[in-house]
JSON list of C-alpha atoms in Angstrom, two decimals:
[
{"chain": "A", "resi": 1, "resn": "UNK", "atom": "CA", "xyz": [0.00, 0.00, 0.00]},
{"chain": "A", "resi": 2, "resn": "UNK", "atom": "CA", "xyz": [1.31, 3.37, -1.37]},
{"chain": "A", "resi": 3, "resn": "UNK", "atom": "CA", "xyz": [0.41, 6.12, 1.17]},
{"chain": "A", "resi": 4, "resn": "UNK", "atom": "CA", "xyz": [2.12, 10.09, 1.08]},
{"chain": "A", "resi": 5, "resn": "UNK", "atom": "CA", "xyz": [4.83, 9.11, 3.66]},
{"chain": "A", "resi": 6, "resn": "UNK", "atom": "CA", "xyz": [6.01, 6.09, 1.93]},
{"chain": "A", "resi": 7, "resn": "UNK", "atom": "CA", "xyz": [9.68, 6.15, 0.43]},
{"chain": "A", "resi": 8, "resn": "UNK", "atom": "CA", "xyz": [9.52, 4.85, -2.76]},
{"chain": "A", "resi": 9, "resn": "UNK", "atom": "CA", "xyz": [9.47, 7.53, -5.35]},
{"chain": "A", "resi": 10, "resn": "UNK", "atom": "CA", "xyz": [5.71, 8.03, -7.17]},
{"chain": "A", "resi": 11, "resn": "UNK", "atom": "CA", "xyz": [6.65, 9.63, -10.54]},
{"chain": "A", "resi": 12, "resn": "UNK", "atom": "CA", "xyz": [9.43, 8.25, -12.84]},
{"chain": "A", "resi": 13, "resn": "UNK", "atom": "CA", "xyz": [11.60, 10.87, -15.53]},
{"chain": "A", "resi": 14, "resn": "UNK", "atom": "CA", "xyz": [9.08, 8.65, -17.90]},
{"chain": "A", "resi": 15, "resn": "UNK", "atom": "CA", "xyz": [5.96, 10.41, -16.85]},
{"chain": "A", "resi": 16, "resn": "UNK", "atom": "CA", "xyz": [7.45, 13.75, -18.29]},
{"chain": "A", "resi": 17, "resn": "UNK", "atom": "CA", "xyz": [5.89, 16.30, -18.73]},
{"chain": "A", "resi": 18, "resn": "UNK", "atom": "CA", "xyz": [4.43, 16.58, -15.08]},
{"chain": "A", "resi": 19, "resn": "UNK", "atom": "CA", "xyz": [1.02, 16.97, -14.42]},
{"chain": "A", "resi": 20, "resn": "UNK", "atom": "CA", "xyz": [-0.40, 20.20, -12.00]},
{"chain": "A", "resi": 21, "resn": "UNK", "atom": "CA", "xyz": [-1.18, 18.93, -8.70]},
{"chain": "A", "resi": 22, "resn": "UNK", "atom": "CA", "xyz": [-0.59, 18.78, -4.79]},
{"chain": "A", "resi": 23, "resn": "UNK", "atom": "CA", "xyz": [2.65, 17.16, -3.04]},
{"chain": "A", "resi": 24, "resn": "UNK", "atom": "CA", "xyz": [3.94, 16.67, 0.13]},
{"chain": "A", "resi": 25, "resn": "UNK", "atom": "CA", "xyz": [8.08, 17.00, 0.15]},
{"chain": "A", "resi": 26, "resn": "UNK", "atom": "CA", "xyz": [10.59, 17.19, 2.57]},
{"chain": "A", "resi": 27, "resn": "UNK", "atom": "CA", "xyz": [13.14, 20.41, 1.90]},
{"chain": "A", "resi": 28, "resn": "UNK", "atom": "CA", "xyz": [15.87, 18.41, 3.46]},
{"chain": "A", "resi": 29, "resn": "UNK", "atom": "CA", "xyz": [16.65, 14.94, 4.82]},
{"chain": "A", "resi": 30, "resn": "UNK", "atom": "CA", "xyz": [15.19, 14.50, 8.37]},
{"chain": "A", "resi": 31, "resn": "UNK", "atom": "CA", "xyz": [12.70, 18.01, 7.73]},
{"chain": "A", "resi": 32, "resn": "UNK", "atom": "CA", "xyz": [9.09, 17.88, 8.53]},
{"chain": "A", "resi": 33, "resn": "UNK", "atom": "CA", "xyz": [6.50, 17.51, 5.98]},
{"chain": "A", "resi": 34, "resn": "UNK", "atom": "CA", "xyz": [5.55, 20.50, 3.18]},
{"chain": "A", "resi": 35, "resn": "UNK", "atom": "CA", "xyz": [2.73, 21.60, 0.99]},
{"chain": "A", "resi": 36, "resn": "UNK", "atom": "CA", "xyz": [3.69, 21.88, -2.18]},
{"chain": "A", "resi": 37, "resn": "UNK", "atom": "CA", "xyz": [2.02, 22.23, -5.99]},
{"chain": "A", "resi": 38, "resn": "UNK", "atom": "CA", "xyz": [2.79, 22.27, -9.16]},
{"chain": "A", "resi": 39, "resn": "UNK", "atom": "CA", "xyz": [0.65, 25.03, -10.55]},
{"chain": "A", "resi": 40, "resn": "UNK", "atom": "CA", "xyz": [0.56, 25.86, -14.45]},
{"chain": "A", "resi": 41, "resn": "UNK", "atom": "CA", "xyz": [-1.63, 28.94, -16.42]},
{"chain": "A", "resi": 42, "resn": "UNK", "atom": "CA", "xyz": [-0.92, 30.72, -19.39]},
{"chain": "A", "resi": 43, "resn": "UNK", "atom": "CA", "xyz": [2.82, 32.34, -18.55]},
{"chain": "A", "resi": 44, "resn": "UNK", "atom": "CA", "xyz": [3.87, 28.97, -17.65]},
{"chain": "A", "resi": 45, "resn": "UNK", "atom": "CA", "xyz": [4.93, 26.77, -14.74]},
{"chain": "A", "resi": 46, "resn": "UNK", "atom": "CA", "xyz": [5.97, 27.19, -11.39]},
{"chain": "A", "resi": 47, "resn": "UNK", "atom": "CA", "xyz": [6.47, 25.09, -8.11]},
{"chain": "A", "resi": 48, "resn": "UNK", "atom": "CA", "xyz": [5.03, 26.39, -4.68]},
{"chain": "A", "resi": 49, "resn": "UNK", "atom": "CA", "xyz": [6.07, 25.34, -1.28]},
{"chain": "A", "resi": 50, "resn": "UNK", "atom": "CA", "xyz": [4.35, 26.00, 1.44]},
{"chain": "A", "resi": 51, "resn": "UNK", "atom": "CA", "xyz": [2.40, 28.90, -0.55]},
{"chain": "A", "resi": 52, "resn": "UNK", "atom": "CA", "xyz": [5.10, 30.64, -1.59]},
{"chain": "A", "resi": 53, "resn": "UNK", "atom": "CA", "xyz": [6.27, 30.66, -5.53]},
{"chain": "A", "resi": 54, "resn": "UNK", "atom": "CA", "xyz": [9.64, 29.63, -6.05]},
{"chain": "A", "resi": 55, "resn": "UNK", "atom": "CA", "xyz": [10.50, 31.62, -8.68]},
{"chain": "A", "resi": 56, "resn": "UNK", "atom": "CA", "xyz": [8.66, 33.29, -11.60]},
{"chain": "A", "resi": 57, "resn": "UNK", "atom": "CA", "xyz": [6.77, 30.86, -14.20]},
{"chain": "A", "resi": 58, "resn": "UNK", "atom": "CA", "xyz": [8.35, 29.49, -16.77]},
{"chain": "A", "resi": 59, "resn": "UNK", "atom": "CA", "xyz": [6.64, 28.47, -20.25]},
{"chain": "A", "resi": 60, "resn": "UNK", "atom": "CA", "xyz": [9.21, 25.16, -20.12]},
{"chain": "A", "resi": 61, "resn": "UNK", "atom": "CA", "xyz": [9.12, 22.72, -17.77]},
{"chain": "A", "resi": 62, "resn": "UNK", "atom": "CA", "xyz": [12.45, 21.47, -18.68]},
{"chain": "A", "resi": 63, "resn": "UNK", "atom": "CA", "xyz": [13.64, 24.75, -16.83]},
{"chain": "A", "resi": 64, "resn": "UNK", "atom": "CA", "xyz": [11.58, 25.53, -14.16]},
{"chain": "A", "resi": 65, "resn": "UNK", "atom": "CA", "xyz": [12.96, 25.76, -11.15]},
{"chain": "A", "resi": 66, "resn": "UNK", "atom": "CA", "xyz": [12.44, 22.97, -8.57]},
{"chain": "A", "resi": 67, "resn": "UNK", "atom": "CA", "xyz": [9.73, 20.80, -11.23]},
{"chain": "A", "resi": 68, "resn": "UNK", "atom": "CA", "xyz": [11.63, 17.66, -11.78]},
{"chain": "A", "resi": 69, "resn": "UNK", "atom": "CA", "xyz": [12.47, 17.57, -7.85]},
{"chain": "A", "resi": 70, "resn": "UNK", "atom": "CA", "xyz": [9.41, 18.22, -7.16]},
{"chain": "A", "resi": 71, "resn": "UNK", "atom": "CA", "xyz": [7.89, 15.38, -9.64]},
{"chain": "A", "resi": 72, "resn": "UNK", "atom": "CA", "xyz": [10.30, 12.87, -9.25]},
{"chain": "A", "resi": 73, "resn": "UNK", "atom": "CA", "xyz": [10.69, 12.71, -4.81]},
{"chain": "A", "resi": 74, "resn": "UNK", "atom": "CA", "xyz": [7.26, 14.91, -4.25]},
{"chain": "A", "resi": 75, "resn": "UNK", "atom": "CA", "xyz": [4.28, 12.21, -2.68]},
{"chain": "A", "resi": 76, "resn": "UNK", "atom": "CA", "xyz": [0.73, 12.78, -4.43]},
{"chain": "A", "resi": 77, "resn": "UNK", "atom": "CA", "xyz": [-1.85, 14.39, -1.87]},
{"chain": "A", "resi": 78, "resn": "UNK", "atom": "CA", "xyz": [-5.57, 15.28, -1.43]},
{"chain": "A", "resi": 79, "resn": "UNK", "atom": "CA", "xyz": [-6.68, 18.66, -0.86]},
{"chain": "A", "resi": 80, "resn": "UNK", "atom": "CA", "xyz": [-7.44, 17.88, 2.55]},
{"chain": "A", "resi": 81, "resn": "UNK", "atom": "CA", "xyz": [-3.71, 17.11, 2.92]},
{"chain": "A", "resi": 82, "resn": "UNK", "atom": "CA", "xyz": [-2.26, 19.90, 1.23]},
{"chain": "A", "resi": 83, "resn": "UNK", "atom": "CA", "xyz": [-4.50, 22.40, 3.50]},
{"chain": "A", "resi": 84, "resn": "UNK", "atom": "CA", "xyz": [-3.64, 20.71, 6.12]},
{"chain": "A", "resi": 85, "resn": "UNK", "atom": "CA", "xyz": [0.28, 21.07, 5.94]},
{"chain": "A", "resi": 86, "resn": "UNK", "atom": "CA", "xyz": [-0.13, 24.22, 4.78]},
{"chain": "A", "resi": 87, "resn": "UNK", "atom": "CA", "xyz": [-2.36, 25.18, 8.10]},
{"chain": "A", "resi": 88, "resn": "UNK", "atom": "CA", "xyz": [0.22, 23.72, 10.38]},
{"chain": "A", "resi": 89, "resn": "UNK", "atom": "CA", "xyz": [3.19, 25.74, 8.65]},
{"chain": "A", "resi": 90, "resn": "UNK", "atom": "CA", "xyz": [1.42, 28.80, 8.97]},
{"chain": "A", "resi": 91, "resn": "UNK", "atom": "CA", "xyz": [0.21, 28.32, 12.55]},
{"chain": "A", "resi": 92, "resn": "UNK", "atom": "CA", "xyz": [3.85, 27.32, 13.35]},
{"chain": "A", "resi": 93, "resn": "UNK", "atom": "CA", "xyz": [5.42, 30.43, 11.67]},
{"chain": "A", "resi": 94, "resn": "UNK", "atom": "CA", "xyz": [2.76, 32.87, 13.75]},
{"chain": "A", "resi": 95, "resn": "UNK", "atom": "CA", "xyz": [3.09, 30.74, 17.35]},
{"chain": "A", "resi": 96, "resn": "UNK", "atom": "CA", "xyz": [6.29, 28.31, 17.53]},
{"chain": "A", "resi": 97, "resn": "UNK", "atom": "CA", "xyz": [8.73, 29.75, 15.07]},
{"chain": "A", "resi": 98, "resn": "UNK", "atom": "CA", "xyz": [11.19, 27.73, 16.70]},
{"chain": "A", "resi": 99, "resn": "UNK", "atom": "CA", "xyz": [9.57, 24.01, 15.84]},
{"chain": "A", "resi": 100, "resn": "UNK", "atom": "CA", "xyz": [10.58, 22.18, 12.86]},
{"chain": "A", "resi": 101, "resn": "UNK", "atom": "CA", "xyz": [7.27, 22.97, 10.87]},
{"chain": "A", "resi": 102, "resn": "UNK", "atom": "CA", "xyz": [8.31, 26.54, 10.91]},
{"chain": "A", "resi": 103, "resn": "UNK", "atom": "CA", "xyz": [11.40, 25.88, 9.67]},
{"chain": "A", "resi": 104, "resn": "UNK", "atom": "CA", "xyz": [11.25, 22.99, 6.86]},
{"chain": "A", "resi": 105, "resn": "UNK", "atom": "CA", "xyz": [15.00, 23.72, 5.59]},
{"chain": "A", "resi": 106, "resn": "UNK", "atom": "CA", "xyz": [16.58, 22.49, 8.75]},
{"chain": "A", "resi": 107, "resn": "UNK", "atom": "CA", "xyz": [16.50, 19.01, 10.02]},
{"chain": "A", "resi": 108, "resn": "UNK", "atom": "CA", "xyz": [14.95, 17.67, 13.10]},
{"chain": "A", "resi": 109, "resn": "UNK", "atom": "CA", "xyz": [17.31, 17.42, 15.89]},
{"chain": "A", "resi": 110, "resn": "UNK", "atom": "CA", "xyz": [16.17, 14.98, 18.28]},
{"chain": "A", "resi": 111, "resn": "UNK", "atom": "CA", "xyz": [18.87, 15.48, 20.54]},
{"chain": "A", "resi": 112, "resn": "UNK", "atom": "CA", "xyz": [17.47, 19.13, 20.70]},
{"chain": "A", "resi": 113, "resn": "UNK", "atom": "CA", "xyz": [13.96, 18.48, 21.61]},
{"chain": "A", "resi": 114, "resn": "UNK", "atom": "CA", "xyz": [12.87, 19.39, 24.94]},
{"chain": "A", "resi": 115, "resn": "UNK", "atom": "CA", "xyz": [12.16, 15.67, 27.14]},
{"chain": "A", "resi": 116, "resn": "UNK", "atom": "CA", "xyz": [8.40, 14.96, 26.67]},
{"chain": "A", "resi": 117, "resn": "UNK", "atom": "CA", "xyz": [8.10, 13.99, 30.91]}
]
């Protein structure tokens, strides 16, 4: 069973071109969870993370920044999930800047966590 948080990758270079949709991805080994989309309209394409454009669209995927990462390692996700992820990154960057979620580029530090007793 193939669920968002599985390892093996969902989209091989054989599927190009991408289709626009909703991912989860991980900005770095050992990083939380984050929304991200492909999005594509009329000037082109362009990857989001966590609701903020990555660069400016670009009318070929071959060259837009961050779209074969994003296709090839990104897990498939409902709209429920995507809101979801998104929600708890924006929560986290308003109330606990210092927790992972606000701060997908850096990798979870267990040995910094504070004990849970």
């Amino acid at each position: 069973m193939k669920t968002p948080y599985s390892t093996a990758t969902q989209h091989s270079p054989a599927d190009w071109p991408p289709v626009p949709g909703l991912f989860l991805t991980k900005l770095i080994k050992g990083g939380p969870w984050c929304a991200a989309a492909i999005r594509k309209d009329a000037r082109g394409w362009w990857v989001e993370i966590n609701g903020h454009a990555q660069a400016e669209p670009d009318p070929d995927p071959n060259t837009a920044k961050g779209l074969h990462k994003l296709w090839q390692w990104g897990r498939d996700c409902t709209q429920a999930d995507y809101d979801h992820h998104l929600a708890v990154f924006q929560w986290a960057i308003k109330h606990a800047p210092d927790e992972a979620e606000a701060n997908p580029s850096k990798a979870v530090d267990l040995k910094n966590l504070p004990p849970i007793f």
